[in-house]
PDB file of C-alpha atoms in Angstrom:
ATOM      1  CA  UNK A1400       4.693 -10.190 -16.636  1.00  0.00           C
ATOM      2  CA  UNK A1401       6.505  -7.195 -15.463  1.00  0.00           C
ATOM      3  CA  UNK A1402       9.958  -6.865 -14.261  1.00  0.00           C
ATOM      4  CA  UNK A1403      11.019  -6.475 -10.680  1.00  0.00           C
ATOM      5  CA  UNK A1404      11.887  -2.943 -11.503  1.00  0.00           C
ATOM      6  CA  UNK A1405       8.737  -1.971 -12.561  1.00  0.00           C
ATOM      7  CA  UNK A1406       6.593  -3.250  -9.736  1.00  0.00           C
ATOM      8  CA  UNK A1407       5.230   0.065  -7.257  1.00  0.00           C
ATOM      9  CA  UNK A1408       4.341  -0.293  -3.596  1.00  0.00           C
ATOM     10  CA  UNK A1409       0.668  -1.852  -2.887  1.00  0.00           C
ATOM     11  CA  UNK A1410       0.928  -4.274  -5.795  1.00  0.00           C
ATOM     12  CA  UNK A1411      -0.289  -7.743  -5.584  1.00  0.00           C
ATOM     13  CA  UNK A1412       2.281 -11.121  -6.541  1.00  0.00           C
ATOM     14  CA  UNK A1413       2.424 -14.190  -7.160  1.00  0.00           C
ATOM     15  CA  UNK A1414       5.686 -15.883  -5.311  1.00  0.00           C
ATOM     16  CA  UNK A1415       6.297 -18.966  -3.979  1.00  0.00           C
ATOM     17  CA  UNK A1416       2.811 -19.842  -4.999  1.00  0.00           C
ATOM     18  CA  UNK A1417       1.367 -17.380  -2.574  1.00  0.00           C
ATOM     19  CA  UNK A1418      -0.403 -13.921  -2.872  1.00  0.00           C
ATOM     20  CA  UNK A1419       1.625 -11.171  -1.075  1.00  0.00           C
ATOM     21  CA  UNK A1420       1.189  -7.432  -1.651  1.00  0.00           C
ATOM     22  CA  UNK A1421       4.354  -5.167  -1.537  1.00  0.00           C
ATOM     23  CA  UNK A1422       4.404  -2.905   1.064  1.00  0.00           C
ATOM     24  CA  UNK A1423       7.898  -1.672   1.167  1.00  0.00           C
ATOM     25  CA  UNK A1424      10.179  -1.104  -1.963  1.00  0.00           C
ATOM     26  CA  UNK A1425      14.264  -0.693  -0.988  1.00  0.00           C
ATOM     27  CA  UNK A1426      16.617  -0.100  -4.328  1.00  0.00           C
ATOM     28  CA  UNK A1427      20.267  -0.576  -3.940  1.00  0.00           C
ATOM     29  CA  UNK A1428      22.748  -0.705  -6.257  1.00  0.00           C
ATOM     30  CA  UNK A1429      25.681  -3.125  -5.373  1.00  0.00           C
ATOM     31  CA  UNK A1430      29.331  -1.481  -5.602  1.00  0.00           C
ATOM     32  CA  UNK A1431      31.374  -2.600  -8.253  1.00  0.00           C
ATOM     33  CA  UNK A1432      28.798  -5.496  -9.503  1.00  0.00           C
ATOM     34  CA  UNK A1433      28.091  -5.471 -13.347  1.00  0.00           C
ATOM     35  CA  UNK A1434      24.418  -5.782 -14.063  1.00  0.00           C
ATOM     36  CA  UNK A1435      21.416  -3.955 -12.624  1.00  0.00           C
ATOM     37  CA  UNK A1436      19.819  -2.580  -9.306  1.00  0.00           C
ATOM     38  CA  UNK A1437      18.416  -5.153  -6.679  1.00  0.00           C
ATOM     39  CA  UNK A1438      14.835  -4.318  -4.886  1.00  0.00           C
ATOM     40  CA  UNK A1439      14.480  -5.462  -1.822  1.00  0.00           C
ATOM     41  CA  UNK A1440      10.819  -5.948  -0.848  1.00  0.00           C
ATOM     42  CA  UNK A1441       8.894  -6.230   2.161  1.00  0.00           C
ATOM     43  CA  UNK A1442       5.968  -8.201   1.358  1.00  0.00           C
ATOM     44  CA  UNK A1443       2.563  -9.624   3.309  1.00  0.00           C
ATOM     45  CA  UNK A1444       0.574 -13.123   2.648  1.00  0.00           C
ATOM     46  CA  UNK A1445      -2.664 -11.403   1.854  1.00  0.00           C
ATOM     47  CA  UNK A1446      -3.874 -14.334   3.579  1.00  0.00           C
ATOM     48  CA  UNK A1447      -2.019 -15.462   6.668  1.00  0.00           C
ATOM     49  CA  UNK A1448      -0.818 -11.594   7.478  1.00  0.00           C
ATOM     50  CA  UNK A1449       3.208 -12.898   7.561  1.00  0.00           C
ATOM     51  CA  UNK A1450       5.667 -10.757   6.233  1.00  0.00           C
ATOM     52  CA  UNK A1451       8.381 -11.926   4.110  1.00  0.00           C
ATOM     53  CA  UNK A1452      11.525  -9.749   2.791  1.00  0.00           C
ATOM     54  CA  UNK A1453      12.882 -10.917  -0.481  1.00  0.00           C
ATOM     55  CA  UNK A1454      15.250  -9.335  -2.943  1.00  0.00           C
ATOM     56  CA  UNK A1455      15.139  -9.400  -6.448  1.00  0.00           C
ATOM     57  CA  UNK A1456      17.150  -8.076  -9.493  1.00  0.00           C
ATOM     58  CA  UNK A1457      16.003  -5.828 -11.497  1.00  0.00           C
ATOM     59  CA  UNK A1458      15.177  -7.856 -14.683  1.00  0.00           C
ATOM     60  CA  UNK A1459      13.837 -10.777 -12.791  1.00  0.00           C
ATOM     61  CA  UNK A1460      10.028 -11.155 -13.717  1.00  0.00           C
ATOM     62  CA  UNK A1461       7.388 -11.366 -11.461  1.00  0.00           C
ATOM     63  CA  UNK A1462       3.856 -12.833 -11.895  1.00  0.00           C
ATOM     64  CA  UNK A1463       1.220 -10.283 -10.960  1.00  0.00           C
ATOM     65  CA  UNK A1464      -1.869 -11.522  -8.530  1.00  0.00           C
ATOM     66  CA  UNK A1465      -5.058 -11.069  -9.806  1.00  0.00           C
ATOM     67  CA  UNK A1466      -6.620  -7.922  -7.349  1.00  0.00           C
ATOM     68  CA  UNK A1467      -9.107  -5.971  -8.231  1.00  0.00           C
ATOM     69  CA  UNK A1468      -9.711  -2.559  -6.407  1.00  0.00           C
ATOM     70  CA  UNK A1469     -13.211  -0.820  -5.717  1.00  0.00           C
ATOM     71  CA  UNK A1470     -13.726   2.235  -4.266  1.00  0.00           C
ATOM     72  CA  UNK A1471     -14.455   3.037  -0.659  1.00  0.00           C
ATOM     73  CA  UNK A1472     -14.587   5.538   2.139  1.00  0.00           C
ATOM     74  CA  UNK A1473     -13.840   4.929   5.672  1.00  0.00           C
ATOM     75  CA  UNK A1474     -16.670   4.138   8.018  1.00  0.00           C
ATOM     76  CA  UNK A1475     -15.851   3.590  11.733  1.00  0.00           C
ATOM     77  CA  UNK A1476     -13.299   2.036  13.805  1.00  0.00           C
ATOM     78  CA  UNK A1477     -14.376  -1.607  15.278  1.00  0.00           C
ATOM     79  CA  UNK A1478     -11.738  -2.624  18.074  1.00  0.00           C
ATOM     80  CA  UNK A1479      -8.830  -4.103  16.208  1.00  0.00           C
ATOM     81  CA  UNK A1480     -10.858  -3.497  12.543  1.00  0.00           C
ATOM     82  CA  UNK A1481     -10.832  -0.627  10.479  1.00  0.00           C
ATOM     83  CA  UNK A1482     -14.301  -0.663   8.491  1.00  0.00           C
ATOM     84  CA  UNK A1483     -15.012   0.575   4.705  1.00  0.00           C
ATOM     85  CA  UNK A1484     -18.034   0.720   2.603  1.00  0.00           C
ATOM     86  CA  UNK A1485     -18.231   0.546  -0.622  1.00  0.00           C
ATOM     87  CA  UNK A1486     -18.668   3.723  -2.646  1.00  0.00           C
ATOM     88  CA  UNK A1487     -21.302   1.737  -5.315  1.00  0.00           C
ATOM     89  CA  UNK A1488     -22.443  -0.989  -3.987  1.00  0.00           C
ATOM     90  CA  UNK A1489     -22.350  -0.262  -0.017  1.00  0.00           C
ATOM     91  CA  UNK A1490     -20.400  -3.623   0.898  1.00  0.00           C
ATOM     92  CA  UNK A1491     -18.557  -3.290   4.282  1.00  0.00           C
ATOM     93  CA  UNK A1492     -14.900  -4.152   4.378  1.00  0.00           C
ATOM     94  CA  UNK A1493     -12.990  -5.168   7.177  1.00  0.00           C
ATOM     95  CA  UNK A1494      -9.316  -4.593   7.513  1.00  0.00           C
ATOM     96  CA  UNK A1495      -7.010  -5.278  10.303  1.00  0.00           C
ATOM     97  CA  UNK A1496      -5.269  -2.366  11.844  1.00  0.00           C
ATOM     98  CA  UNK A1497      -2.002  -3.804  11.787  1.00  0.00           C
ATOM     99  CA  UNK A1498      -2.389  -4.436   7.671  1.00  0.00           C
ATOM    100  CA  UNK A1499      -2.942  -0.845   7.613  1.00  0.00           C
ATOM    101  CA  UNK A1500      -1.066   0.862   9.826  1.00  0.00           C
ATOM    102  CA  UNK A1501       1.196   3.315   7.716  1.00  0.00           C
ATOM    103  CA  UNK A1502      -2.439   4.304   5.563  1.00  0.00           C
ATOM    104  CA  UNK A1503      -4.197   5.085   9.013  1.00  0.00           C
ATOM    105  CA  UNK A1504      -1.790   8.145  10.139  1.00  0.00           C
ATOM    106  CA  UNK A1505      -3.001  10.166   6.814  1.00  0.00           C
ATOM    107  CA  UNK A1506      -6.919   8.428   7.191  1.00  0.00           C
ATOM    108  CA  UNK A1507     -10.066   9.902   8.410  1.00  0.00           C
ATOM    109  CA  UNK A1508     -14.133   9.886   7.637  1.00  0.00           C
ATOM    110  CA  UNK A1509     -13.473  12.725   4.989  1.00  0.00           C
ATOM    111  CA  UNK A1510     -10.867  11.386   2.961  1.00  0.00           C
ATOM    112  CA  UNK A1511     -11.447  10.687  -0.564  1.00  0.00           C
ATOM    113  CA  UNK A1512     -10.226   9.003  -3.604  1.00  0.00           C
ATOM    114  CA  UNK A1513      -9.495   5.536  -1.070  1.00  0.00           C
ATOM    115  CA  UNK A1514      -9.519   2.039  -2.722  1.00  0.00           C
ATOM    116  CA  UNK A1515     -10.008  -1.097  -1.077  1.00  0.00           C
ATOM    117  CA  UNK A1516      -7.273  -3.779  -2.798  1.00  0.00           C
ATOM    118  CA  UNK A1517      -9.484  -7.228  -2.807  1.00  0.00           C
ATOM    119  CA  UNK A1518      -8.069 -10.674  -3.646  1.00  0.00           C
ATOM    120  CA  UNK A1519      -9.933 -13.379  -4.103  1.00  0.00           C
ATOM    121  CA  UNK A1520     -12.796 -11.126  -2.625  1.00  0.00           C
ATOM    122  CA  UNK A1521     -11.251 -10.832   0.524  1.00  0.00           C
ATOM    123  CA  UNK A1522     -10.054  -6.883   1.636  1.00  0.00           C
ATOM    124  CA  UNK A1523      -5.960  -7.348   2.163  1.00  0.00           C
ATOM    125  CA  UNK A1524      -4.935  -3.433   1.713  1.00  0.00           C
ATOM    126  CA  UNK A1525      -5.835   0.078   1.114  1.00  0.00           C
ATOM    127  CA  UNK A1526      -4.773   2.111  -1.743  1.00  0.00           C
ATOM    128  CA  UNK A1527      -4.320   5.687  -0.532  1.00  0.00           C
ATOM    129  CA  UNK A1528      -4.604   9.403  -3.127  1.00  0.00           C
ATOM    130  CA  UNK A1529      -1.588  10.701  -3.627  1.00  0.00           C
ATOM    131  CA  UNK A1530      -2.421  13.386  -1.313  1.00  0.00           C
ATOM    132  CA  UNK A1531      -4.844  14.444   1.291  1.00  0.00           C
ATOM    133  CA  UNK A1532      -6.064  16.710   3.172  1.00  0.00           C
ATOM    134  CA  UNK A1533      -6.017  17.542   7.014  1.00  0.00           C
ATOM    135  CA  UNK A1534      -5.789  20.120   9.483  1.00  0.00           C
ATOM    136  CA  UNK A1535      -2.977  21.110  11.778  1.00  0.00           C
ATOM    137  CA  UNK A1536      -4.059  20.298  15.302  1.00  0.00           C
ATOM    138  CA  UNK A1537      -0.653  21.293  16.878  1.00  0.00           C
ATOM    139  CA  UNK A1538       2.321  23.568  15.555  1.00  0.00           C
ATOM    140  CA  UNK A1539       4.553  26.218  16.709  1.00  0.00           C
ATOM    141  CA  UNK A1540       3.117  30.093  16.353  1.00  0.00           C
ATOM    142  CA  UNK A1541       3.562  30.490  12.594  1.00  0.00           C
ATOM    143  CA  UNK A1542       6.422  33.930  12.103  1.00  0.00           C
ATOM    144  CA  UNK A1543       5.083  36.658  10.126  1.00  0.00           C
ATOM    145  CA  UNK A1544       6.616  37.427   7.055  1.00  0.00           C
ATOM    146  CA  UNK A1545       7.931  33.738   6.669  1.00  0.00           C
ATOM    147  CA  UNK A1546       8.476  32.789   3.221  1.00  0.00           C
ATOM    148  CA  UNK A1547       6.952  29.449   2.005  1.00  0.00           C
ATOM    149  CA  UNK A1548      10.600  28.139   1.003  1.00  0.00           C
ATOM    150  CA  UNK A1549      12.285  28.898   4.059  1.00  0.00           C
ATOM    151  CA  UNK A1550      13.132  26.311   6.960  1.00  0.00           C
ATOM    152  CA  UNK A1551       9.815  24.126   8.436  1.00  0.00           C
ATOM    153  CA  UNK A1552       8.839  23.203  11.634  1.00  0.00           C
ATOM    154  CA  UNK A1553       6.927  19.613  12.777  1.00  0.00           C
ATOM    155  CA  UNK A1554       3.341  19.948  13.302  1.00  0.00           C
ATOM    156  CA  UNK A1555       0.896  17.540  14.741  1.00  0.00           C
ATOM    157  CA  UNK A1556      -1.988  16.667  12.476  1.00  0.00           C
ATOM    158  CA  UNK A1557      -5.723  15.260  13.129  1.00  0.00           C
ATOM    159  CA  UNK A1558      -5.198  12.130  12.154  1.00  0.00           C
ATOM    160  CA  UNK A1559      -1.723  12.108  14.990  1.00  0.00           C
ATOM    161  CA  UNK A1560       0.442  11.725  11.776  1.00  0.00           C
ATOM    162  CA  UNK A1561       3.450  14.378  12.476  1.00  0.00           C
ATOM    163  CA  UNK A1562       4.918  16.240   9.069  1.00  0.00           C
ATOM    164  CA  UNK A1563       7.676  19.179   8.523  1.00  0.00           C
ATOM    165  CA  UNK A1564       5.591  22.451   6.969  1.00  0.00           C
ATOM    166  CA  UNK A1565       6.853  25.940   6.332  1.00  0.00           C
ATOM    167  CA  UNK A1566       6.653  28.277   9.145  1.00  0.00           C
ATOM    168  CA  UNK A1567       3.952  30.121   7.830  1.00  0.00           C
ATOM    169  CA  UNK A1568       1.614  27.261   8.422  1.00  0.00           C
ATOM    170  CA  UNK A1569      -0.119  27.400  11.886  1.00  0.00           C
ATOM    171  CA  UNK A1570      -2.504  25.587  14.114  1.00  0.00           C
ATOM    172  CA  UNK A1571      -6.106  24.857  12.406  1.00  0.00           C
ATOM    173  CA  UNK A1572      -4.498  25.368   8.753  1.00  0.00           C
ATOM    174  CA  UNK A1573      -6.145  22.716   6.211  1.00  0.00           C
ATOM    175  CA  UNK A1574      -2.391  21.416   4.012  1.00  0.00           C
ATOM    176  CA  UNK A1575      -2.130  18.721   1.451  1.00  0.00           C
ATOM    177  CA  UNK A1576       0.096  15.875   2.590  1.00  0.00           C
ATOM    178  CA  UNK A1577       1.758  13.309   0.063  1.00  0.00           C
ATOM    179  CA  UNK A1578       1.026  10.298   1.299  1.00  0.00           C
ATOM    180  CA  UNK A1579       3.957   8.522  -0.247  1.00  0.00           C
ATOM    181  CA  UNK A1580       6.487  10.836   1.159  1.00  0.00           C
ATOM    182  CA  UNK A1581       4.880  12.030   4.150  1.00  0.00           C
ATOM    183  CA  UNK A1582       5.808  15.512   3.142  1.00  0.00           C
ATOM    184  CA  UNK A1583       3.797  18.834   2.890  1.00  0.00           C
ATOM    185  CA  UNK A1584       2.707  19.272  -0.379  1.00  0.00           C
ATOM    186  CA  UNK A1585       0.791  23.082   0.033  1.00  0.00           C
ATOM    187  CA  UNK A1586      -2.511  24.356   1.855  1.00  0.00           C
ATOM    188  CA  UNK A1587      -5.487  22.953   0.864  1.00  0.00           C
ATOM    189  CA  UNK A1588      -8.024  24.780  -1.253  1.00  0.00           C
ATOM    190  CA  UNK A1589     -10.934  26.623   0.882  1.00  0.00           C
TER     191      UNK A1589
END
């Protein structure tokens, strides 16, 4: 049973004798306040969709929720439902857009390394690579000579996510994006 401090975003608990995955971690630490760190988390019933923000300290344990993850690739879009299959065993899986929503701005047919988080055999969330890639769609003229540390610029990418890059990077460029941080993390290889 792990600690509150050790739980990551996209995990699956126990609380309140419900299954919720954590889809936002906040840390704070409280002025003047002997003891630890509080997390706040922002958490969704896997099965009714309601969100729930609770805080915890940081040595308060938490029961983990049985979850078991397969591997997938994205399919189509259906209305309201985003579809995966199953990398092995070809088994669609249907997840709401809204339960989603922060995976789909760095999700398209070519992504790899995606898992499909299952409780209870039911799809509840997607468990993104670290990083992807996609192509600049939109960006300001890149400036000759620009080196790869200087300032960065927003650019547009396929999937309508919008990240800072160097201003060497220019429209139709293939980068790596951290999914975690939203950030540029270098061009992809060729």
């Amino acid at each position: 049973m792990p600690k509150a401090s050790e739980i990551k975003k996209n995990a699956a608990i126990e609380f309140d004798g419900k299954t919720y995955i954590v889809k936002d971690i906040e840390r704070s630490v409280p002025q003047g306040r002997a003891g630890g760190s509080l997390y706040r988390m922002r958490m969704y019933d896997v099965v009714s969709g309601r969100k729930l923000d609770e805080t915890f300290k940081d040595s308060d344990m938490i029961n983990m929720a049985d979850l078991i993850r397969r591997p997938a690739m994205f399919s189509y879009l259906d209305g309201e439902e985003y579809v995966f299959m199953d990398n092995e065993d070809y088994t669609p899986y249907n997840l709401n857009k809204a339960a989603i929503e922060d995976e789909t701005l760095f999700l398209n047919e070519e992504t790899n390394g995606i898992q499909v988080v299952l409780v209870n055999d039911e799809p509840v969330a997607l468990d993104m690579p670290t990083n992807v890639e996609l192509e600049v769609i939109e960006t300001d003229p890149s400036i000759k000579g620009a080196s790869a540390t200087s300032r960065t610029k927003p650019a547009v990418l396929s999937t309508g996510a919008v990240v800072q890059v160097p201003e060497h990077i220019s429209t139709g460029d293939r980068i790596r994006v951290n999914v975690e941080e939203r950030k540029f993390a270098g061009r992809a290889e060729k």
